[in-house]
Amino acid sequence: MENKLWYKAEATCFEEALPLGNGSFGAMVYGGTKKEKLSLNLDTLWSGKKRTYISENASELFKKAQELVLLGKNSEAEEVLIRKFYNMWPAYYLPMADLIIERDIKTFDCYYRDLDLEKAITKTTFNTTENECFISYPDKVLIFSENSSTPQNIEISLMSLLKYEISFKENTLILSGRCPYKGGSTLDAAFEVPYIYDENEGISFTTALKVLTDGSVSFENSKLKITSAKNFTIFTAAESSFKDLYSPYAKNHENECLNILNNALSKGAIKIKEDHINDFESQYKLTSLNLHSSNIDLPTDERLKNPNKENDLGLVELLFSYGKYLTLSSSRKGTQTSNLQGIWNDKLYAPWWSCYAANINTQMNYWPTLRFNLDECYEPLISLIKNISETGKETAKNYYNAEGFCAHGSTDIWGHTSPTGGHWDYAHLYAFWPLASGWLCTHLFEYFEYTLDKEFLKNTAYPIMKEACKFYLSLITFIDGEYLLTPTVSPENRFIDDNNKDTAVCKKTAMTQAIIKELFTDTVKSAEILNIDPDFRSDLQEKIDNIHPHVIGSDGRILEWDKEYKEFEVDHRHVSHLFGLFPGNQITTESTPNLAEAAKKSLNTRGDGGTGWSLGWKINLWARLKEGERALKLIFNQLKFIESSEKEIGLKGGSYTNLLDAHPPFQIDGNFGAASGILELFIQHECGKIKILPALPSVFKKGELKGIKTKGNVKVDLKWDEKGVEATFVSPVSQDILVEIGGKVLPLSLKANEIRKIF
């Protein structure tokens, strides 16, 4: 089992540094010699403030666009939407500070650095110096400790790209900062509009550190100076004013930060480390994958560069383990949702704001979470959905004159739900697409399916899902024998219409219809489980029966749009029209073989290239089609080495030196998508059955997968080799399940907490 990243050289840039995090407090550790750098983040540091989103006459514009689309005037409908149907860009996720440690060494040798994924600790050694770093979830503090056999002189400083001041009191180095309340992007510019600060607006924060050392400490020129020290330990804490969406300036962040710091000092680094390891390791070890790979004693970057790495099955184990590690590090109970970069960002103007991109990316971040048996790590996503279910009511009313709530393709810590963009042609990119709320709500039902938490279904999931349904019920229209939400788009893709114009807006898309059908179906199931709302679920069921997302074209592919338009970009990175195959449940090789075959042809046409997250999505899709060999090919495409200097967008995704997903640039979603796809090779829950090894690649001749959770809150262990398969099942409640293994379907009656094995 692979659980370590390691290197023979220090990081020279962010894409080579190693990530640490406790869900809210993050650091990228460079492992520097003369100058160590830790890029620090706090998940509540965003630009902007809570705003009201109104676009004058938006609902009339939507109706006008609908009329034009139904007349076949797609590009004219798009012009109507581009003109006024948008609002502000989302807020930016911002970097907090850099912690700099400067040493007076002149030369170094015997260099080594690593990241232990089981313990969530980085280690760096050179000369006679060894240091380690971790961030504790129980104690909310970062610990950096260093030991050397010879005395050193050290300078420690904090600095930020945000507005900040440095002070020193009670032996504590304090950075007091503030986020801009305005700027970054406006209606007229997508990127890099100068930020505006105000003493009374914007999230404020404190980063503070104290040092314990055998040397002497002084404060000069805004730096801590340590002289003649063989060892030192830095305790660092951070807090912001942000309490919640409605109380962004409520917390006394300096007092809370200093309390965390002083409590940590009282407890001591040894005990904090012990509790940190117990906390992290206990959850990390809930699941594991062992492919009995050969031990390859090469640094991680050299393994990625190896032209024959397809023989290195340990990299598949490592990608699986890294997805689990990053989940625990970027999303814990009580933290914010994992964003486009998890919690790690060193840029004042992050790519795509490092926001919650909800037309695939935010959802992908949580694809493997429940199967990793990390239920608490799912809580931040649920909190985000709760927020937009409130802020989205305003958007539904203002933009569509509709009931319920909706959200479009991008959101942020402020619950942004309106169409994102400016006055350019953004309808075909990510502005006009009110399906994010529908897709996100399917995650609420998924949480119930994996936990069987009926109280959650009753009090949280179902009320929110019902309100999301009300929005779509307000908009769908019965046209040509089916219910349609029209006009609509297929995210970020476009086509050449009948008038030979490049456009995106059309009468129907497979994804729009599939998301609505999935949401309605989940909501009906929920109401049946709760035995409530018979009239409402009857209305939904009538709509479900008359929503037909998937149409096979003359070339055997699933139509992305309502007609066989000429594609503008045949190998487009999004595969939105295959939502019904994954993560949806509407296309399976068993129940809809014709659609599954059409999905396969669609994927073949798209090709095996793509951005990092696109590759992650395709891995899952090929696995669902029971094509393990093709899925494995995509896994190794995801493991393609991308130079750290490569940050230009293109169909060339892969992995940076630190194994983080290269869109490029860095986005974390591909890591989670790949981890999810690896799980799909071994276990799928489909057509009411737990399917064992449904897409096992031939090179995975022997292995063990332990602790994986499936729907029904059933935990599964697998062990296989050339002789056969052993599967173990355990459930916290008594229930009957169906297991498909080796082409046979076996009924199993599970008693609560009883271990059942089949061979």
mmCIF file of C-alpha atoms in Angstrom, residues 62 180 336 358 372-373 399 461 495 513 600 640 704 743:
data_model
loop_
_atom_site.group_PDB
_atom_site.id
_atom_site.type_symbol
_atom_site.label_atom_id
_atom_site.label_comp_id
_atom_site.label_asym_id
_atom_site.label_seq_id
_atom_site.Cartn_x
_atom_site.Cartn_y
_atom_site.Cartn_z
ATOM 1 C CA PHE A 62 -36.058 34.550 -19.960
ATOM 2 C CA PRO A 180 -10.999 43.455 0.450
ATOM 3 C CA GLN A 336 -16.111 25.460 4.706
ATOM 4 C CA ALA A 358 -21.021 23.908 -9.314
ATOM 5 C CA PHE A 372 -14.236 6.424 1.884
ATOM 6 C CA ASN A 373 -16.503 6.115 4.954
ATOM 7 C CA TYR A 399 -34.594 36.072 -12.397
ATOM 8 C CA ALA A 461 -32.641 16.834 2.850
ATOM 9 C CA PHE A 495 -22.601 24.083 -31.394
ATOM 10 C CA GLN A 513 -33.319 16.973 -18.416
ATOM 11 C CA LYS A 600 -19.640 4.442 -25.061
ATOM 12 C CA LYS A 640 0.854 12.114 -16.805
ATOM 13 C CA GLU A 704 -7.409 -6.174 -1.177
ATOM 14 C CA GLY A 743 -21.910 -12.956 -12.908
#
